[in-house]
mmCIF file of C-alpha atoms in Angstrom:
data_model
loop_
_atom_site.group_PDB
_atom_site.id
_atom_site.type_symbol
_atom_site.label_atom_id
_atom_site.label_comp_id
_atom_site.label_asym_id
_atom_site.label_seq_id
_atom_site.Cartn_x
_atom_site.Cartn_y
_atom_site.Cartn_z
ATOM 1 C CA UNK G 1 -59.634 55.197 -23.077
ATOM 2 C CA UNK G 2 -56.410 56.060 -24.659
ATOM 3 C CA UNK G 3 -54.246 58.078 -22.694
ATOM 4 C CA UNK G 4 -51.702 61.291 -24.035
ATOM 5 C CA UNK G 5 -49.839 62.715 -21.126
ATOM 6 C CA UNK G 6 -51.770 61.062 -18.285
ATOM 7 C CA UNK G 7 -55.013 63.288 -18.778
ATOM 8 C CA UNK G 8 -58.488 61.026 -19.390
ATOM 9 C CA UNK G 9 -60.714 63.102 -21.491
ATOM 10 C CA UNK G 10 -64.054 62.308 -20.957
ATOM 11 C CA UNK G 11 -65.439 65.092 -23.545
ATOM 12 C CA UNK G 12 -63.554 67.378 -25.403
ATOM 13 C CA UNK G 13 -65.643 70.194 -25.390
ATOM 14 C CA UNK G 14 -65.626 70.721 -21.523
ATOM 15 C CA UNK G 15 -61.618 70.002 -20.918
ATOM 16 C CA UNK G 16 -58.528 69.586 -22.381
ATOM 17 C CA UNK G 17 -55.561 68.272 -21.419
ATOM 18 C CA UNK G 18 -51.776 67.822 -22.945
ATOM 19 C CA UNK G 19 -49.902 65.956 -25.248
ATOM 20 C CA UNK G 20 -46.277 64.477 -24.809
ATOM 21 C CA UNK G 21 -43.753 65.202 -27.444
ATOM 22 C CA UNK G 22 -44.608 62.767 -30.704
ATOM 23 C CA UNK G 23 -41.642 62.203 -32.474
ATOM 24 C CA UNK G 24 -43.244 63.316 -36.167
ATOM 25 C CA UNK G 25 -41.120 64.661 -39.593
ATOM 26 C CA UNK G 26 -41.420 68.351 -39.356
ATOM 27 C CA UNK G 27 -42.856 69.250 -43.534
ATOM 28 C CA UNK G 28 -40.763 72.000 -45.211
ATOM 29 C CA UNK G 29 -43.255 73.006 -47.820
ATOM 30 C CA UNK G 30 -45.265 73.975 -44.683
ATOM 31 C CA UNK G 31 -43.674 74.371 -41.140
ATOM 32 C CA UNK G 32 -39.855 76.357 -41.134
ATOM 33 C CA UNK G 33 -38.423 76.180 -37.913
ATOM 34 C CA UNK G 34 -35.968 79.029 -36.736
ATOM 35 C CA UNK G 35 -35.113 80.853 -33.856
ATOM 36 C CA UNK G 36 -36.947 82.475 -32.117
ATOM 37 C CA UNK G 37 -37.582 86.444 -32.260
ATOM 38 C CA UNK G 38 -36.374 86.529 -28.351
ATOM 39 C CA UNK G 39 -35.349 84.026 -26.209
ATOM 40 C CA UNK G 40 -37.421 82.432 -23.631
ATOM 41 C CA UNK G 41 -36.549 79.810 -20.938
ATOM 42 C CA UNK G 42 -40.095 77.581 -20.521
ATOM 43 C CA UNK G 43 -41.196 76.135 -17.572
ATOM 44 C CA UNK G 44 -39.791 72.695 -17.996
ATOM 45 C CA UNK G 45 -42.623 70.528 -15.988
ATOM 46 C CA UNK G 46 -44.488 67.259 -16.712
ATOM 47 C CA UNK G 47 -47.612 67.841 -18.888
ATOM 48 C CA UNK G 48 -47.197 71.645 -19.406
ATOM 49 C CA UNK G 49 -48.090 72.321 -22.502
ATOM 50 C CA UNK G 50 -51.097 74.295 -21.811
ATOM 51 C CA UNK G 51 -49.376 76.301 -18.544
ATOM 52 C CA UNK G 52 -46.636 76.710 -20.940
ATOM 53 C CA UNK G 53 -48.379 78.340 -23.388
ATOM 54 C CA UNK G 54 -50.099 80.661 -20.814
ATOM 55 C CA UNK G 55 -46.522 81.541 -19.808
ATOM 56 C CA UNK G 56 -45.817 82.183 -23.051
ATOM 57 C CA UNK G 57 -48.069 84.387 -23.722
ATOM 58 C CA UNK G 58 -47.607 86.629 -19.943
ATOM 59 C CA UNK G 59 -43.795 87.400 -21.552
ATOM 60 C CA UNK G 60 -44.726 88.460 -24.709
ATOM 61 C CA UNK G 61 -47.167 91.244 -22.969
ATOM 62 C CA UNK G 62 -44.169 91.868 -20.663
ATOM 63 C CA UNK G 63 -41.811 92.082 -23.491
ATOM 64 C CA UNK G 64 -43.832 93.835 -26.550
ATOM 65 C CA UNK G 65 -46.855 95.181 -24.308
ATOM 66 C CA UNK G 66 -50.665 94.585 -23.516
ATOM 67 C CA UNK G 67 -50.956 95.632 -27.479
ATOM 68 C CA UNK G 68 -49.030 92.357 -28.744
ATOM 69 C CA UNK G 69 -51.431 89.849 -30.404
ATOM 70 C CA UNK G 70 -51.288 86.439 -29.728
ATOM 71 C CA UNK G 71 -53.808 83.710 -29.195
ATOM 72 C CA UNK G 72 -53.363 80.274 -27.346
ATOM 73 C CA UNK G 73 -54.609 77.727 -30.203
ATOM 74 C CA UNK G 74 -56.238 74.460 -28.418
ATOM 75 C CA UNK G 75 -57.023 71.373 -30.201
ATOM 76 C CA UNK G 76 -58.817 67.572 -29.697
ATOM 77 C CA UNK G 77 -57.146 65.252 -31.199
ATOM 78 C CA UNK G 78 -58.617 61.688 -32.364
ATOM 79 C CA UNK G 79 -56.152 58.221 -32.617
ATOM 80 C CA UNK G 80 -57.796 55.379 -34.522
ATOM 81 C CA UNK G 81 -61.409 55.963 -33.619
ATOM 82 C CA UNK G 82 -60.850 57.476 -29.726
ATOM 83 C CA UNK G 83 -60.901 60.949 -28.917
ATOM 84 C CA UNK G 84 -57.848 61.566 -27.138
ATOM 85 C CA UNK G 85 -55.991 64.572 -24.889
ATOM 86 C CA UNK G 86 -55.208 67.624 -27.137
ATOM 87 C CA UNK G 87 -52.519 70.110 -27.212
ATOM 88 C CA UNK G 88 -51.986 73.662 -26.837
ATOM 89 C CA UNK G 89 -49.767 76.257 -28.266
ATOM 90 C CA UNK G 90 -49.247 79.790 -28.735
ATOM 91 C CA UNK G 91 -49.934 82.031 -31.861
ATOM 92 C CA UNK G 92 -48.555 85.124 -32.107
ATOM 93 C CA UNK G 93 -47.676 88.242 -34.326
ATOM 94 C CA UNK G 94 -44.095 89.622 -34.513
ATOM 95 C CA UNK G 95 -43.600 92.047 -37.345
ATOM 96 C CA UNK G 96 -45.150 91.481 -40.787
ATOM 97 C CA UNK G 97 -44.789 87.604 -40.038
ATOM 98 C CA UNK G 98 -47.088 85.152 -37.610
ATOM 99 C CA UNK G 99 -44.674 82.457 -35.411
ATOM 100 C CA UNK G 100 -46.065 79.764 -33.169
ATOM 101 C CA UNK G 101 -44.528 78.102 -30.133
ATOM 102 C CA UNK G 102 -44.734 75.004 -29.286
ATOM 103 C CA UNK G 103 -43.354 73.218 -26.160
ATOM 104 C CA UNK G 104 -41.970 70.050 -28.829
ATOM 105 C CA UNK G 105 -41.153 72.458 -31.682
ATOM 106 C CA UNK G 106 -39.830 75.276 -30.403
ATOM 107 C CA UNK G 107 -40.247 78.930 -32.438
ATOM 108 C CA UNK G 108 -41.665 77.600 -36.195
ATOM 109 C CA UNK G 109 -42.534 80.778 -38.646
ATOM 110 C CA UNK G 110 -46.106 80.268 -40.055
ATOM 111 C CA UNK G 111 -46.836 80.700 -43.838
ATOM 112 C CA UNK G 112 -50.256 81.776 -43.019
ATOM 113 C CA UNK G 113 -50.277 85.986 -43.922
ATOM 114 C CA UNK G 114 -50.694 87.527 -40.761
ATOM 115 C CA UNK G 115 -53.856 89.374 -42.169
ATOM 116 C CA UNK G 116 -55.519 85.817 -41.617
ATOM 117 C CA UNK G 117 -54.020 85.551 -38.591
ATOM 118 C CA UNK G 118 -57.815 85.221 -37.088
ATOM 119 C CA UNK G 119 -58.434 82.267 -39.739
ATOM 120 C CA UNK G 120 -58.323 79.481 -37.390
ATOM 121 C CA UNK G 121 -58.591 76.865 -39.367
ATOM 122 C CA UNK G 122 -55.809 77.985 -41.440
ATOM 123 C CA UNK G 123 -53.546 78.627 -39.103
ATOM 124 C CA UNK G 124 -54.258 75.482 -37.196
ATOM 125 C CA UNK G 125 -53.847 73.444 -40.279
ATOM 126 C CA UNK G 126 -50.215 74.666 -40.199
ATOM 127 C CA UNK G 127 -49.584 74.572 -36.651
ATOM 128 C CA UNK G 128 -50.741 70.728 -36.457
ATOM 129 C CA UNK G 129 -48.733 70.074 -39.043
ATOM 130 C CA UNK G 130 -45.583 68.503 -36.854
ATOM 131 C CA UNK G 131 -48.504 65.868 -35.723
ATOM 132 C CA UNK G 132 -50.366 64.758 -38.978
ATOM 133 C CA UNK G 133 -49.600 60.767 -39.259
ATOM 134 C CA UNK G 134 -49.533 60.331 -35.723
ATOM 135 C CA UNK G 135 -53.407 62.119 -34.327
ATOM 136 C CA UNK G 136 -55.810 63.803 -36.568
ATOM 137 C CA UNK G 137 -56.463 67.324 -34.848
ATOM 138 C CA UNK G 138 -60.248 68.186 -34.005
ATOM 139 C CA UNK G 139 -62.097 71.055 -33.179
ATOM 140 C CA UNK G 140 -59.300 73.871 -33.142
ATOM 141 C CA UNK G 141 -59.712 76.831 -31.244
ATOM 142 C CA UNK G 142 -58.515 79.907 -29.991
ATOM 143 C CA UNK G 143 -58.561 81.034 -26.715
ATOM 144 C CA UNK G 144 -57.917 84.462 -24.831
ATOM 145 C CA UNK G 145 -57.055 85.662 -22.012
ATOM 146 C CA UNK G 146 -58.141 89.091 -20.532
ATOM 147 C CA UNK G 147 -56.158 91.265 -18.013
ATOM 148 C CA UNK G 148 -56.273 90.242 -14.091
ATOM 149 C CA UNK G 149 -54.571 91.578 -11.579
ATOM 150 C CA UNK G 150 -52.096 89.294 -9.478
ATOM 151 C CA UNK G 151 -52.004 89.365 -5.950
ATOM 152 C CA UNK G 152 -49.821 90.838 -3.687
ATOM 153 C CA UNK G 153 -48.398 87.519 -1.988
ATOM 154 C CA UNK G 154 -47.743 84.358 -4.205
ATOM 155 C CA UNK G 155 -48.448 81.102 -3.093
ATOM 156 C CA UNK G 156 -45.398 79.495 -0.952
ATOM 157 C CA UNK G 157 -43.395 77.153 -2.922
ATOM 158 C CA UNK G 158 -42.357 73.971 -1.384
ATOM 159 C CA UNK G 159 -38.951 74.041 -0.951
ATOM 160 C CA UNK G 160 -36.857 70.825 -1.085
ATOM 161 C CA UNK G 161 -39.173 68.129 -1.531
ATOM 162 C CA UNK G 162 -38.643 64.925 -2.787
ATOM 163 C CA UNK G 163 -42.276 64.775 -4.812
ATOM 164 C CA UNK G 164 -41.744 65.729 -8.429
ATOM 165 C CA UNK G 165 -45.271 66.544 -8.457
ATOM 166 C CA UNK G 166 -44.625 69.477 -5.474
ATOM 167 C CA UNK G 167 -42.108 70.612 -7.299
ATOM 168 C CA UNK G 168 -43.540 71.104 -10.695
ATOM 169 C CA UNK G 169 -46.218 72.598 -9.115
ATOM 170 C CA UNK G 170 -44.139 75.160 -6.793
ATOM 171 C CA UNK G 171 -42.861 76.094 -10.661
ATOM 172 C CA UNK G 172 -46.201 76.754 -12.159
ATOM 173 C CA UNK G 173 -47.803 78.584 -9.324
ATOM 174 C CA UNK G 174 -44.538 80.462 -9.336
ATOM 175 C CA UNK G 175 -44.468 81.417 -12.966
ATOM 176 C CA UNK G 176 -48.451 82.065 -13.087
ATOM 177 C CA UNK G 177 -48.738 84.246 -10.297
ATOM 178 C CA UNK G 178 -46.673 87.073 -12.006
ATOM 179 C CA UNK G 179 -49.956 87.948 -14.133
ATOM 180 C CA UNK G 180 -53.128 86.387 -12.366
ATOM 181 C CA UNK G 181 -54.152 85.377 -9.053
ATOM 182 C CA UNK G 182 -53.251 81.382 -8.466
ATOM 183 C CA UNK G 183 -53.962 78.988 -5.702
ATOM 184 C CA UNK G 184 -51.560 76.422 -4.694
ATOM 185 C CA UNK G 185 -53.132 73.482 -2.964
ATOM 186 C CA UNK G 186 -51.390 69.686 -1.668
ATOM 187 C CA UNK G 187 -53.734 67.149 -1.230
ATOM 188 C CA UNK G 188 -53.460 63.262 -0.935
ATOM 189 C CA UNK G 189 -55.153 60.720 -2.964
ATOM 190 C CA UNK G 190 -55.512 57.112 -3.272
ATOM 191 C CA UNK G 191 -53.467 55.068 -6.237
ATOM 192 C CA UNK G 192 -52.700 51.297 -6.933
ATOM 193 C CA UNK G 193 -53.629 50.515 -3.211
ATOM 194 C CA UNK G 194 -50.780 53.741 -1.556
ATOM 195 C CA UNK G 195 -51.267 57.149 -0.352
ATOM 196 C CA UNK G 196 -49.962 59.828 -2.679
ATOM 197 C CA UNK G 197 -49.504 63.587 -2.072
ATOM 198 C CA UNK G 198 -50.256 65.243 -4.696
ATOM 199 C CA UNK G 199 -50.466 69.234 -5.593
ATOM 200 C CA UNK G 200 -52.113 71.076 -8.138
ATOM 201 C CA UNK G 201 -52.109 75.318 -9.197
ATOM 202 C CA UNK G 202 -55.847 76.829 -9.834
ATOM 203 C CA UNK G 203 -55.857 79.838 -12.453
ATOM 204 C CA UNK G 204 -58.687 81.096 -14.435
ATOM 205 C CA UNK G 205 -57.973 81.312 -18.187
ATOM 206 C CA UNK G 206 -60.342 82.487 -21.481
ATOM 207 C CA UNK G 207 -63.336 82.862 -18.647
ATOM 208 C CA UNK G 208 -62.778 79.477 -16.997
ATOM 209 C CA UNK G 209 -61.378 77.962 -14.213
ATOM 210 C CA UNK G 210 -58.263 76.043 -15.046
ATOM 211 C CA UNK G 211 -56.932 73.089 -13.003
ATOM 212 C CA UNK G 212 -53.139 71.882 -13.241
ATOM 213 C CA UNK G 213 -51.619 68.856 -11.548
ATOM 214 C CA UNK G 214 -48.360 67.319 -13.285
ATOM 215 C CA UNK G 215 -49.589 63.678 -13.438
ATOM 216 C CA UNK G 216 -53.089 64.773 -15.924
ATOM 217 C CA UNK G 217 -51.863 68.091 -17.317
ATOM 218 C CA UNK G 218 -54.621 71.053 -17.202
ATOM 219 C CA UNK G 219 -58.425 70.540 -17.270
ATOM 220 C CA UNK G 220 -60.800 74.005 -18.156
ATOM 221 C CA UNK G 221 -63.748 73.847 -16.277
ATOM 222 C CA UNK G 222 -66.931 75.639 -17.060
ATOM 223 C CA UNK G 223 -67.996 76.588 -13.080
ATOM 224 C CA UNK G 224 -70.360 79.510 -12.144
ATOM 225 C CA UNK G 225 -67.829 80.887 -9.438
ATOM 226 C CA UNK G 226 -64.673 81.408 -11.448
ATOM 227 C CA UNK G 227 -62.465 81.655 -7.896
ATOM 228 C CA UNK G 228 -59.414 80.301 -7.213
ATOM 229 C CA UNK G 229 -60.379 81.032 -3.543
ATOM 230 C CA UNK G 230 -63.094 78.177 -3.200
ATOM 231 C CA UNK G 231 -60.833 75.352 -1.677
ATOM 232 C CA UNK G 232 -64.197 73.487 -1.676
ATOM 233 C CA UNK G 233 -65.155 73.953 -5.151
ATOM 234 C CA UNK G 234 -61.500 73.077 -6.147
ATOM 235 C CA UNK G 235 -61.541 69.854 -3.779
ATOM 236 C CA UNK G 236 -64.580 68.733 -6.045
ATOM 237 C CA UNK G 237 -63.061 69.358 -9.147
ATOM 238 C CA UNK G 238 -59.843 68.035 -7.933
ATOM 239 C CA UNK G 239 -61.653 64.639 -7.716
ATOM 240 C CA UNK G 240 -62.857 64.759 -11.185
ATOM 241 C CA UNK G 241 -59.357 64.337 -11.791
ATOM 242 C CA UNK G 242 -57.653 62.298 -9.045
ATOM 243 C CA UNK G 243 -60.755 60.572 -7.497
ATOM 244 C CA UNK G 244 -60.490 59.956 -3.706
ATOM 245 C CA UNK G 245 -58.496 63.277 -3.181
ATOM 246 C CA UNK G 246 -58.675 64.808 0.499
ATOM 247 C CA UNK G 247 -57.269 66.790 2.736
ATOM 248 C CA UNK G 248 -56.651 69.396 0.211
ATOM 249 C CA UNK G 249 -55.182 72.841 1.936
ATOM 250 C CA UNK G 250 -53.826 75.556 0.756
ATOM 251 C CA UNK G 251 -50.182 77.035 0.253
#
């Protein structure tokens, strides 16, 4: 199965992962890039676009208010005749005029009116835009978060470590936590015959529970207990994704 940014998807419509930056010809006649309306400093991790876009969208309720619409758009995406990892960005209203972000693109003004801002399929024909010749989108979709309330102590980050995969993870749990509760977990796992230690940040998202580690990007899973709490649960879930994981504690 073809890969995109390290995440196997096995069916679309139960996870979603990330897609690296695809070096594509932006269109005038539909995209225009600018600036942005404010400026924002993303995350910067491996496979982020999804946690980015969740980010994204916690500082523009910070910055304009729990009024502010906005919408993370989610899409399949099929190469040749594989369905492969998606991506994810962020819709959003500002003014009279609807922008996206994108974690490869930047701040790109939409041409869509923003009184069809809830036209998907519109809007997502504009937003995939940057990626037509290289993946043909499927199954576009927005998703929404509702208000949680964070807890009082965030996970503990890792400090100096020499595991990119700690680190990025330290960032995300970090960055998450300001909005929602988040569980930080290390683990190990088995690859190409070694021992790896490997992290991962748990955050429920649009009514499911959402699963980041740096190597596979973010898998939605549709669980009955929607806890970031449930080391057990997460250990099983966790070896959907990294089969063989263990030892899996909390930060």
């Amino acid at each position: 199965m073809t890969r995109l940014c390290g995440l196997r998807i096995k069916r679309w419509i139960c996870c979603a992962g990330v897609l690296p930056l695809v070096v594509a010809l932006l269109l005038p006649s539909v995209l225009r890039a600018e600036s942005g309306p404010f400026p924002y400093a993303r995350i910067g991790v491996a496979n982020g676009c999804f946690v980015e876009s969740v980010a994204f969208g916690d500082e523009l309720g910070t910055r304009f208010g729990a009024d502010v619409w906005y919408r993370l758009l989610q899409w399949g995406a099929k190469e040749a005749d594989e369905v492969v990892a998606g991506h994810a960005v962020v819709i959003f209203q500002h003014g009279a005029r609807l922008w996206s972000y994108d974690i490869n693109h930047g701040f790109t003004v939409l041409k869509v009116p923003a009184e069809q801002r809830d036209d998907v399929a519109a809007v997502a024909e504009q937003a995939t835009a940057p990626y037509v010749g290289k993946i043909t989108p499927r199954y576009p979709v927005y998703r929404e978060d509702f208000p949680q309330v964070p807890e009082a102590r965030s996970p503990a980050p890792f400090g100096q470590v020499e595991e990119l995969d700690l680190s990025d993870a330290g960032l995300v749990a970090a960055r998450l936590a300001r909005k929602r509760p988040v569980a930080l977990v290390e683990f190990t796992y088995p690859q190409d015959g070694a021992t790896r230690r490997g992290a991962a940040v748990a955050f429920v998202y649009n009514g499911r529970l959402c699963v980041y580690s740096p190597p596979s990007g973010t898998v939605p899973f549709r669980v009955t207990a929607l806890s970031v709490k449930n080391l057990r649960q997460l250990q099983e879930l966790l070896r959907r994704i990294h089969p063989g994981a263990s030892n899996l504690k909390a930060r």
